[in-house]
Amino acid sequence: MPTPTSSASRAPLLSTAEALSALLAAAVPIAETESVPTRDALGRVLSADVVSALDVPPAQMSAMDGYAVRVADLTHGDRRLPVSQRVAAGQSPQPLAAGTAARIFTGAPVPPGADAVVMQEQTEADGDAVSILHTPKAGEWMTAQGADIRRGAVVLPAGTRLSPQALGLAASIGCARLDVTRRLKVAVFFTGDELTMPGEPLAPGGIYNSNRFTIGGLLARLNCEVTDLGIVPDRLEATCDALAAAARGHDLILTSGGVSVGEEDHVKPAVESLGRLALWQIAMKPGKPLAYGAVRKSAAAGPAEETHFIGLPGNPVSSFVTFLMFVRPFLLRLSGVRDVAPRALSLRADFTQEKGDRRNEFLRARINAAGGLDLFPNQSSAVLTSTVWGDGLIDNPPNHAISAGETVRFLPFSELLG
Protein backbone atom coordinates (compact mmCIF):
# COMPACT_ATOMS: atom_id res chain seq x y z
CA MET A 1 0.00 0.00 0.00
CA PRO A 2 1.11 3.58 -0.54
CA THR A 3 2.53 5.14 2.61
CA PRO A 4 0.38 7.93 4.07
CA THR A 5 1.98 11.24 4.95
CA SER A 6 1.21 13.69 7.72
CA SER A 7 0.35 16.31 5.11
CA ALA A 8 -2.17 14.13 3.22
CA SER A 9 -4.89 16.76 3.62
CA ARG A 10 -2.66 19.41 2.01
CA ALA A 11 -1.23 17.27 -0.78
CA PRO A 12 -2.19 18.04 -4.39
CA LEU A 13 -5.22 16.14 -5.65
CA LEU A 14 -4.33 12.82 -7.24
CA SER A 15 -5.37 12.25 -10.83
CA THR A 16 -7.84 9.42 -11.44
CA ALA A 17 -5.08 7.43 -13.14
CA GLU A 18 -2.71 7.89 -10.18
CA ALA A 19 -5.40 6.94 -7.67
CA LEU A 20 -6.45 3.84 -9.61
CA SER A 21 -2.84 2.76 -10.04
CA ALA A 22 -2.27 3.06 -6.28
CA LEU A 23 -5.43 1.12 -5.47
CA LEU A 24 -4.64 -1.70 -7.88
CA ALA A 25 -1.06 -1.94 -6.58
CA ALA A 26 -2.49 -2.48 -3.09
CA ALA A 27 -5.06 -5.06 -4.23
CA VAL A 28 -3.01 -8.24 -3.82
CA PRO A 29 -5.26 -11.13 -4.91
CA ILE A 30 -6.50 -13.30 -2.06
CA ALA A 31 -5.18 -16.86 -1.97
CA GLU A 32 -8.21 -18.76 -0.64
CA THR A 33 -10.08 -20.82 -3.23
CA GLU A 34 -12.99 -23.23 -3.37
CA SER A 35 -14.51 -25.73 -5.77
CA VAL A 36 -18.08 -25.02 -6.88
CA PRO A 37 -20.51 -26.72 -9.27
CA THR A 38 -20.19 -25.26 -12.74
CA ARG A 39 -23.85 -24.28 -12.77
CA ASP A 40 -23.26 -22.14 -9.64
CA ALA A 41 -20.09 -20.40 -10.86
CA LEU A 42 -21.60 -17.46 -12.75
CA GLY A 43 -19.61 -14.28 -12.05
CA ARG A 44 -16.96 -16.10 -10.04
CA VAL A 45 -13.24 -15.82 -10.85
CA LEU A 46 -11.25 -18.88 -11.88
CA SER A 47 -8.32 -19.65 -9.59
CA ALA A 48 -6.83 -22.26 -11.94
CA ASP A 49 -6.67 -22.84 -15.69
CA VAL A 50 -9.43 -24.96 -17.19
CA VAL A 51 -7.69 -27.49 -19.46
CA SER A 52 -9.57 -29.70 -21.89
CA ALA A 53 -9.15 -33.45 -21.53
CA LEU A 54 -10.79 -34.11 -24.91
CA ASP A 55 -11.19 -32.84 -28.44
CA VAL A 56 -14.33 -30.86 -29.27
CA PRO A 57 -15.96 -32.14 -31.34
CA PRO A 58 -14.70 -35.59 -30.33
CA ALA A 59 -14.95 -36.92 -33.91
CA GLN A 60 -15.63 -35.71 -37.43
CA MET A 61 -19.21 -34.45 -37.41
CA SER A 62 -21.76 -33.67 -40.07
CA ALA A 63 -22.63 -29.99 -40.37
CA MET A 64 -25.75 -30.72 -42.41
CA ASP A 65 -28.63 -33.10 -42.84
CA GLY A 66 -27.75 -35.11 -45.94
CA TYR A 67 -25.63 -38.06 -47.05
CA ALA A 68 -22.10 -39.05 -46.16
CA VAL A 69 -20.18 -40.28 -49.21
CA ARG A 70 -16.78 -41.17 -50.57
CA VAL A 71 -15.87 -38.48 -53.11
CA ALA A 72 -14.12 -41.08 -55.29
CA ASP A 73 -17.44 -42.90 -55.76
CA LEU A 74 -18.89 -39.83 -57.51
CA THR A 75 -16.14 -39.11 -60.00
CA HIS A 76 -17.11 -41.92 -62.39
CA GLY A 77 -19.97 -44.31 -63.05
CA ASP A 78 -23.44 -44.29 -61.53
CA ARG A 79 -24.24 -41.44 -59.11
CA ARG A 80 -27.15 -43.43 -57.67
CA LEU A 81 -25.83 -45.04 -54.46
CA PRO A 82 -27.48 -47.53 -52.15
CA VAL A 83 -27.99 -46.21 -48.60
CA SER A 84 -26.08 -48.59 -46.36
CA GLN A 85 -26.81 -47.01 -42.91
CA ARG A 86 -28.57 -44.21 -41.09
CA VAL A 87 -26.61 -42.11 -38.58
CA ALA A 88 -28.22 -39.70 -36.12
CA ALA A 89 -26.55 -37.54 -33.49
CA GLY A 90 -25.33 -39.63 -30.58
CA GLN A 91 -24.97 -42.83 -32.59
CA SER A 92 -21.77 -44.68 -33.46
CA PRO A 93 -21.58 -45.36 -37.21
CA GLN A 94 -20.07 -48.33 -39.02
CA PRO A 95 -17.33 -47.78 -41.63
CA LEU A 96 -18.84 -46.65 -44.92
CA ALA A 97 -18.72 -49.40 -47.54
CA ALA A 98 -17.32 -48.32 -50.90
CA GLY A 99 -20.00 -47.44 -53.45
CA THR A 100 -22.63 -46.61 -50.80
CA ALA A 101 -23.95 -43.53 -48.99
CA ALA A 102 -24.99 -43.06 -45.36
CA ARG A 103 -28.06 -41.05 -44.43
CA ILE A 104 -26.74 -38.58 -41.84
CA PHE A 105 -28.06 -35.76 -39.70
CA THR A 106 -26.56 -32.57 -38.32
CA GLY A 107 -24.26 -33.26 -35.37
CA ALA A 108 -23.88 -36.96 -36.12
CA PRO A 109 -20.42 -38.52 -36.39
CA VAL A 110 -19.30 -39.13 -39.96
CA PRO A 111 -18.74 -42.85 -40.73
CA PRO A 112 -15.08 -43.86 -41.12
CA GLY A 113 -14.19 -43.93 -44.80
CA ALA A 114 -16.56 -41.08 -45.77
CA ASP A 115 -14.80 -37.88 -46.74
CA ALA A 116 -17.69 -35.51 -47.54
CA VAL A 117 -21.32 -34.79 -46.75
CA VAL A 118 -23.77 -33.77 -49.48
CA MET A 119 -26.69 -31.72 -48.18
CA GLN A 120 -30.07 -33.30 -48.74
CA GLU A 121 -31.20 -30.44 -51.01
CA GLN A 122 -28.61 -31.64 -53.52
CA THR A 123 -29.87 -35.24 -53.56
CA GLU A 124 -32.93 -37.22 -54.60
CA ALA A 125 -33.97 -40.10 -52.35
CA ASP A 126 -35.32 -43.19 -54.15
CA GLY A 127 -36.35 -45.99 -51.81
CA ASP A 128 -33.20 -47.60 -50.42
CA ALA A 129 -30.98 -45.54 -52.70
CA VAL A 130 -30.11 -41.89 -53.25
CA SER A 131 -29.06 -39.96 -56.35
CA ILE A 132 -26.25 -37.48 -55.68
CA LEU A 133 -26.77 -34.34 -57.77
CA HIS A 134 -23.61 -32.54 -56.65
CA THR A 135 -19.95 -33.52 -56.68
CA PRO A 136 -18.56 -32.44 -53.30
CA LYS A 137 -15.03 -31.51 -52.38
CA ALA A 138 -13.24 -33.53 -49.71
CA GLY A 139 -14.27 -32.28 -46.27
CA GLU A 140 -17.42 -30.54 -47.49
CA TRP A 141 -20.02 -30.04 -44.71
CA MET A 142 -17.83 -31.87 -42.23
CA THR A 143 -16.57 -30.42 -38.95
CA ALA A 144 -13.12 -31.81 -38.16
CA GLN A 145 -12.34 -33.52 -34.87
CA GLY A 146 -11.00 -30.88 -32.44
CA ALA A 147 -12.05 -28.01 -34.72
CA ASP A 148 -13.24 -26.05 -31.66
CA ILE A 149 -11.01 -27.35 -28.86
CA ARG A 150 -7.94 -29.59 -28.90
CA ARG A 151 -7.11 -31.97 -26.07
CA GLY A 152 -4.70 -30.28 -23.64
CA ALA A 153 -5.71 -26.74 -24.61
CA VAL A 154 -6.32 -24.10 -21.93
CA VAL A 155 -9.88 -23.05 -22.70
CA LEU A 156 -10.31 -20.66 -19.77
CA PRO A 157 -7.25 -19.18 -18.04
CA ALA A 158 -7.01 -18.46 -14.33
CA GLY A 159 -8.30 -14.97 -13.59
CA THR A 160 -11.27 -15.30 -15.95
CA ARG A 161 -14.52 -13.91 -14.58
CA LEU A 162 -17.06 -16.50 -15.60
CA SER A 163 -19.79 -15.38 -18.00
CA PRO A 164 -22.77 -17.55 -19.05
CA GLN A 165 -20.94 -18.54 -22.23
CA ALA A 166 -17.80 -19.40 -20.23
CA LEU A 167 -19.89 -21.78 -18.12
CA GLY A 168 -21.15 -23.37 -21.33
CA LEU A 169 -17.59 -23.72 -22.62
CA ALA A 170 -16.48 -25.39 -19.39
CA ALA A 171 -19.46 -27.73 -19.57
CA SER A 172 -18.66 -28.59 -23.20
CA ILE A 173 -15.43 -30.27 -22.07
CA GLY A 174 -17.11 -32.09 -19.22
CA CYS A 175 -16.27 -29.84 -16.25
CA ALA A 176 -18.83 -30.48 -13.50
CA ARG A 177 -16.96 -28.29 -10.99
CA LEU A 178 -14.64 -25.29 -11.21
CA ASP A 179 -11.93 -23.96 -8.90
CA VAL A 180 -12.63 -20.31 -8.09
CA THR A 181 -11.47 -17.62 -5.70
CA ARG A 182 -13.63 -17.54 -2.60
CA ARG A 183 -16.18 -14.77 -2.38
CA LEU A 184 -14.85 -11.46 -1.12
CA LYS A 185 -16.15 -10.36 2.27
CA VAL A 186 -17.16 -6.70 2.38
CA ALA A 187 -18.47 -4.75 5.36
CA VAL A 188 -20.43 -1.60 4.56
CA PHE A 189 -21.89 1.21 6.59
CA PHE A 190 -23.37 4.62 5.91
CA THR A 191 -22.81 7.79 7.92
CA GLY A 192 -25.19 10.65 8.36
CA ASP A 193 -27.78 11.62 10.98
CA GLU A 194 -30.01 12.76 8.13
CA LEU A 195 -30.30 9.27 6.64
CA THR A 196 -33.63 7.46 6.87
CA MET A 197 -34.61 4.05 5.56
CA PRO A 198 -37.49 3.80 3.08
CA GLY A 199 -40.68 2.90 4.92
CA GLU A 200 -39.79 5.05 7.92
CA PRO A 201 -41.18 8.57 8.50
CA LEU A 202 -38.97 11.26 6.98
CA ALA A 203 -38.04 13.82 9.62
CA PRO A 204 -37.44 17.50 8.75
CA GLY A 205 -34.04 17.73 7.05
CA GLY A 206 -33.93 13.99 6.50
CA ILE A 207 -33.26 12.08 3.28
CA TYR A 208 -33.81 8.48 2.31
CA ASN A 209 -30.67 6.33 2.22
CA SER A 210 -30.48 5.56 -1.51
CA ASN A 211 -26.76 4.69 -1.34
CA ARG A 212 -27.49 1.63 0.79
CA PHE A 213 -29.49 0.17 -2.09
CA THR A 214 -27.21 1.30 -4.91
CA ILE A 215 -24.03 0.04 -3.26
CA GLY A 216 -25.72 -3.15 -2.09
CA GLY A 217 -26.78 -3.87 -5.66
CA LEU A 218 -23.33 -3.15 -7.04
CA LEU A 219 -21.71 -5.49 -4.53
CA ALA A 220 -24.26 -8.20 -5.31
CA ARG A 221 -23.30 -8.01 -9.00
CA LEU A 222 -19.72 -8.74 -7.93
CA ASN A 223 -20.77 -11.80 -5.89
CA CYS A 224 -19.51 -10.34 -2.63
CA GLU A 225 -20.52 -11.58 0.80
CA VAL A 226 -21.81 -8.37 2.37
CA THR A 227 -22.12 -7.47 6.03
CA ASP A 228 -24.36 -4.41 6.17
CA LEU A 229 -23.74 -2.49 9.41
CA GLY A 230 -26.43 0.02 8.56
CA ILE A 231 -26.46 3.72 9.35
CA VAL A 232 -23.82 5.00 11.78
CA PRO A 233 -24.43 8.25 13.69
CA ASP A 234 -22.27 11.30 12.91
CA ARG A 235 -20.03 10.85 15.94
CA LEU A 236 -16.34 9.98 16.02
CA GLU A 237 -16.74 7.29 18.68
CA ALA A 238 -19.56 5.57 16.80
CA THR A 239 -17.55 5.70 13.57
CA CYS A 240 -14.50 4.19 15.29
CA ASP A 241 -16.63 1.41 16.77
CA ALA A 242 -18.12 0.60 13.36
CA LEU A 243 -14.69 0.52 11.71
CA ALA A 244 -13.25 -1.72 14.42
CA ALA A 245 -16.15 -4.17 14.05
CA ALA A 246 -15.92 -4.11 10.25
CA ALA A 247 -12.18 -4.80 10.24
CA ARG A 248 -12.67 -8.24 11.75
CA GLY A 249 -13.32 -10.99 9.23
CA HIS A 250 -13.58 -8.85 6.10
CA ASP A 251 -11.44 -8.12 3.06
CA LEU A 252 -12.75 -4.58 2.57
CA ILE A 253 -14.54 -1.95 4.61
CA LEU A 254 -16.67 0.27 2.37
CA THR A 255 -18.31 3.40 3.70
CA SER A 256 -20.48 6.11 2.22
CA GLY A 257 -20.37 9.67 3.50
CA GLY A 258 -18.27 11.39 6.12
CA VAL A 259 -15.02 11.60 4.12
CA SER A 260 -15.07 15.32 3.36
CA VAL A 261 -13.70 18.13 5.54
CA GLY A 262 -16.76 19.21 7.52
CA GLU A 263 -17.00 19.14 11.31
CA GLU A 264 -19.44 16.21 11.06
CA ASP A 265 -17.21 14.19 8.71
CA HIS A 266 -15.64 11.66 11.07
CA VAL A 267 -14.58 8.81 8.80
CA LYS A 268 -11.18 10.19 7.86
CA PRO A 269 -9.98 10.86 11.46
CA ALA A 270 -11.46 7.54 12.59
CA VAL A 271 -9.48 5.62 9.97
CA GLU A 272 -6.31 7.49 10.89
CA SER A 273 -6.81 6.59 14.56
CA LEU A 274 -7.36 2.88 13.86
CA GLY A 275 -5.05 2.39 10.91
CA ARG A 276 -3.73 4.57 8.14
CA LEU A 277 -4.97 6.70 5.30
CA ALA A 278 -3.02 6.11 2.10
CA LEU A 279 -4.75 8.51 -0.24
CA TRP A 280 -7.53 11.06 -0.01
CA GLN A 281 -9.19 13.38 -2.48
CA ILE A 282 -9.12 12.72 -6.22
CA ALA A 283 -9.13 15.26 -9.04
CA MET A 284 -12.44 14.01 -10.40
CA LYS A 285 -15.99 15.28 -10.70
CA PRO A 286 -18.15 13.91 -9.21
CA GLY A 287 -16.33 12.09 -6.43
CA LYS A 288 -13.48 14.26 -5.18
CA PRO A 289 -13.55 13.12 -1.50
CA LEU A 290 -12.67 9.46 -2.14
CA ALA A 291 -10.44 7.91 0.55
CA TYR A 292 -8.35 4.73 0.65
CA GLY A 293 -6.42 3.20 3.50
CA ALA A 294 -6.43 0.31 5.94
CA VAL A 295 -7.79 -0.48 9.40
CA ARG A 296 -6.04 -2.79 11.85
CA LYS A 297 -7.95 -5.99 12.61
CA SER A 298 -7.14 -5.51 16.30
CA ALA A 299 -5.38 -2.96 18.48
CA ALA A 300 -2.21 -5.10 18.53
CA ALA A 301 -2.29 -5.98 14.82
CA GLY A 302 0.63 -5.10 12.56
CA PRO A 303 0.60 -3.96 8.91
CA ALA A 304 0.14 -7.55 7.72
CA GLU A 305 -3.13 -7.78 9.68
CA GLU A 306 -5.11 -4.96 8.14
CA THR A 307 -8.39 -4.71 6.31
CA HIS A 308 -8.60 -2.55 3.21
CA PHE A 309 -10.73 0.57 3.56
CA ILE A 310 -12.40 2.67 0.85
CA GLY A 311 -14.52 5.66 1.79
CA LEU A 312 -16.98 6.85 -0.83
CA PRO A 313 -18.58 10.30 -0.93
CA GLY A 314 -22.11 10.65 0.37
CA ASN A 315 -23.72 12.30 -2.64
CA PRO A 316 -25.52 9.53 -4.54
CA VAL A 317 -23.98 10.12 -7.99
CA SER A 318 -20.52 10.61 -6.50
CA SER A 319 -20.86 7.34 -4.58
CA PHE A 320 -22.09 5.51 -7.70
CA VAL A 321 -19.37 6.83 -10.01
CA THR A 322 -16.49 6.31 -7.59
CA PHE A 323 -17.67 2.76 -6.97
CA LEU A 324 -17.61 2.03 -10.70
CA MET A 325 -14.24 3.67 -11.33
CA PHE A 326 -12.37 2.49 -8.23
CA VAL A 327 -14.16 -0.05 -6.04
CA ARG A 328 -15.18 -2.37 -8.87
CA PRO A 329 -11.65 -2.74 -10.35
CA PHE A 330 -10.20 -3.00 -6.82
CA LEU A 331 -12.52 -5.88 -5.92
CA LEU A 332 -11.98 -7.62 -9.25
CA ARG A 333 -8.21 -7.46 -8.75
CA LEU A 334 -8.56 -8.82 -5.19
CA SER A 335 -10.47 -11.73 -6.73
CA GLY A 336 -7.64 -12.43 -9.16
CA VAL A 337 -8.95 -10.78 -12.35
CA ARG A 338 -5.98 -9.50 -14.33
CA ASP A 339 -7.59 -7.15 -16.84
CA VAL A 340 -9.95 -4.94 -14.87
CA ALA A 341 -10.12 -1.99 -17.28
CA PRO A 342 -13.53 -1.43 -18.88
CA ARG A 343 -13.65 -1.24 -22.67
CA ALA A 344 -14.33 2.30 -23.84
CA LEU A 345 -16.12 3.43 -26.99
CA SER A 346 -15.18 6.38 -29.17
CA LEU A 347 -18.47 8.14 -29.92
CA ARG A 348 -19.60 11.46 -31.32
CA ALA A 349 -20.79 14.16 -28.92
CA ASP A 350 -24.09 15.62 -30.11
CA PHE A 351 -23.90 18.47 -27.64
CA THR A 352 -21.62 21.34 -26.66
CA GLN A 353 -20.11 21.91 -23.24
CA GLU A 354 -18.44 25.28 -23.49
CA LYS A 355 -16.29 25.05 -20.39
CA GLY A 356 -14.31 22.15 -18.97
CA ASP A 357 -13.67 21.57 -15.28
CA ARG A 358 -10.19 21.56 -13.78
CA ARG A 359 -10.89 17.98 -12.69
CA ASN A 360 -11.46 14.82 -14.70
CA GLU A 361 -15.22 14.82 -15.33
CA PHE A 362 -17.45 11.77 -15.65
CA LEU A 363 -20.53 13.01 -17.46
CA ARG A 364 -23.77 11.05 -17.58
CA ALA A 365 -24.83 10.57 -21.19
CA ARG A 366 -26.77 8.21 -23.41
CA ILE A 367 -26.58 7.01 -26.98
CA ASN A 368 -29.19 8.52 -29.27
CA ALA A 369 -30.86 7.05 -32.35
CA ALA A 370 -28.20 8.60 -34.61
CA GLY A 371 -25.37 6.84 -32.74
CA GLY A 372 -24.16 9.99 -31.01
CA LEU A 373 -24.25 10.99 -27.35
CA ASP A 374 -26.75 13.22 -25.60
CA LEU A 375 -25.83 14.82 -22.28
CA PHE A 376 -28.11 14.77 -19.25
CA PRO A 377 -28.93 18.44 -18.63
CA ASN A 378 -28.19 18.42 -14.90
CA GLN A 379 -24.80 16.97 -13.98
CA SER A 380 -25.11 17.61 -10.24
CA SER A 381 -23.74 14.91 -7.96
CA ALA A 382 -27.11 14.78 -6.20
CA VAL A 383 -29.19 13.97 -9.30
CA LEU A 384 -29.47 10.18 -9.23
CA THR A 385 -32.00 10.36 -12.08
CA SER A 386 -29.09 10.91 -14.47
CA THR A 387 -27.66 7.45 -13.72
CA VAL A 388 -30.92 5.74 -14.72
CA TRP A 389 -31.48 7.95 -17.77
CA GLY A 390 -27.94 7.45 -19.03
CA ASP A 391 -26.22 4.58 -20.84
CA GLY A 392 -22.80 5.37 -19.40
CA LEU A 393 -20.17 7.98 -18.57
CA ILE A 394 -18.15 10.32 -20.77
CA ASP A 395 -14.58 10.34 -19.46
CA ASN A 396 -13.74 13.99 -20.07
CA PRO A 397 -10.14 15.13 -19.39
CA PRO A 398 -9.46 18.12 -17.13
CA ASN A 399 -9.95 21.59 -18.62
CA HIS A 400 -11.50 20.21 -21.79
CA ALA A 401 -14.51 21.87 -23.39
CA ILE A 402 -16.57 19.60 -25.65
CA SER A 403 -17.72 20.74 -29.08
CA ALA A 404 -20.61 19.12 -30.91
CA GLY A 405 -19.30 16.63 -33.44
CA GLU A 406 -16.04 15.77 -31.69
CA THR A 407 -15.19 12.23 -30.60
CA VAL A 408 -15.23 11.53 -26.87
CA ARG A 409 -14.34 8.54 -24.70
CA PHE A 410 -17.49 6.80 -23.51
CA LEU A 411 -17.67 4.11 -20.81
CA PRO A 412 -20.92 2.15 -21.20
CA PHE A 413 -22.68 1.01 -18.06
CA SER A 414 -22.77 -2.44 -19.65
CA GLU A 415 -18.98 -2.52 -19.14
CA LEU A 416 -19.04 -0.99 -15.67
CA LEU A 417 -21.91 -2.92 -14.13
CA GLY A 418 -21.19 -6.43 -15.42
Coordinates of N, CA and C in Angstrom, one line a residue, residues 236-245 247 253 267-277 294-299 301 305-307:
L236 N -17.6 10.6 16.2 CA -16.3 10.0 16.0 C -16.3 8.6 16.7
E237 N -16.8 8.5 17.9 CA -16.7 7.3 18.7 C -17.5 6.2 18.0
A238 N -18.7 6.6 17.5 CA -19.6 5.6 16.8 C -18.9 5.1 15.5
T239 N -18.2 6.1 14.8 CA -17.6 5.7 13.6 C -16.4 4.8 13.8
C240 N -15.6 5.1 14.9 CA -14.5 4.2 15.3 C -15.0 2.8 15.7
D241 N -16.1 2.7 16.4 CA -16.6 1.4 16.8 C -17.0 0.6 15.5
A242 N -17.7 1.3 14.6 CA -18.1 0.6 13.4 C -16.9 0.1 12.5
L243 N -15.9 0.9 12.4 CA -14.7 0.5 11.7 C -14.0 -0.7 12.4
A244 N -13.9 -0.6 13.7 CA -13.3 -1.7 14.4 C -14.0 -3.0 14.2
A245 N -15.3 -3.0 14.3 CA -16.1 -4.2 14.1 C -16.0 -4.7 12.6
A247 N -13.5 -4.3 10.6 CA -12.2 -4.8 10.2 C -12.0 -6.3 10.5
I253 N -13.5 -2.8 4.0 CA -14.5 -1.9 4.6 C -14.9 -0.9 3.6
V267 N -15.2 10.0 9.3 CA -14.6 8.8 8.8 C -13.1 8.9 8.7
K268 N -12.6 10.0 8.1 CA -11.2 10.2 7.9 C -10.4 10.1 9.2
P269 N -10.7 11.0 10.2 CA -10.0 10.9 11.5 C -10.1 9.5 12.1
A270 N -11.3 8.9 12.0 CA -11.5 7.5 12.6 C -10.5 6.5 12.0
V271 N -10.4 6.5 10.6 CA -9.5 5.6 10.0 C -8.0 5.9 10.4
E272 N -7.7 7.1 10.5 CA -6.3 7.5 10.9 C -6.0 7.1 12.3
S273 N -7.0 7.0 13.2 CA -6.8 6.6 14.6 C -6.7 5.1 14.7
L274 N -7.3 4.3 13.8 CA -7.4 2.9 13.9 C -6.5 2.2 12.8
G275 N -5.9 3.0 12.0 CA -5.0 2.4 10.9 C -4.3 3.5 10.2
R276 N -4.5 3.6 8.9 CA -3.7 4.6 8.1 C -4.5 4.9 6.9
L277 N -4.3 6.2 6.5 CA -5.0 6.7 5.3 C -3.9 6.8 4.3
A294 N -6.3 1.6 5.3 CA -6.4 0.3 5.9 C -6.7 0.5 7.4
V295 N -7.4 -0.5 8.0 CA -7.8 -0.5 9.4 C -7.2 -1.8 10.0
R296 N -6.6 -1.6 11.2 CA -6.0 -2.8 11.9 C -7.2 -3.7 12.3
K297 N -6.9 -5.0 12.2 CA -8.0 -6.0 12.6 C -8.1 -6.0 14.1
S298 N -7.1 -5.6 14.8 CA -7.1 -5.5 16.3 C -6.2 -4.4 16.7
A299 N -6.2 -4.0 18.0 CA -5.4 -3.0 18.5 C -3.9 -3.3 18.4
A301 N -2.6 -5.4 16.2 CA -2.3 -6.0 14.8 C -1.2 -5.1 14.2
E305 N -1.8 -7.4 9.2 CA -3.1 -7.8 9.7 C -4.1 -6.6 9.6
E306 N -4.3 -6.1 8.4 CA -5.1 -5.0 8.1 C -6.2 -5.3 7.2
T307 N -7.3 -4.6 7.3 CA -8.4 -4.7 6.3 C -8.4 -3.5 5.4

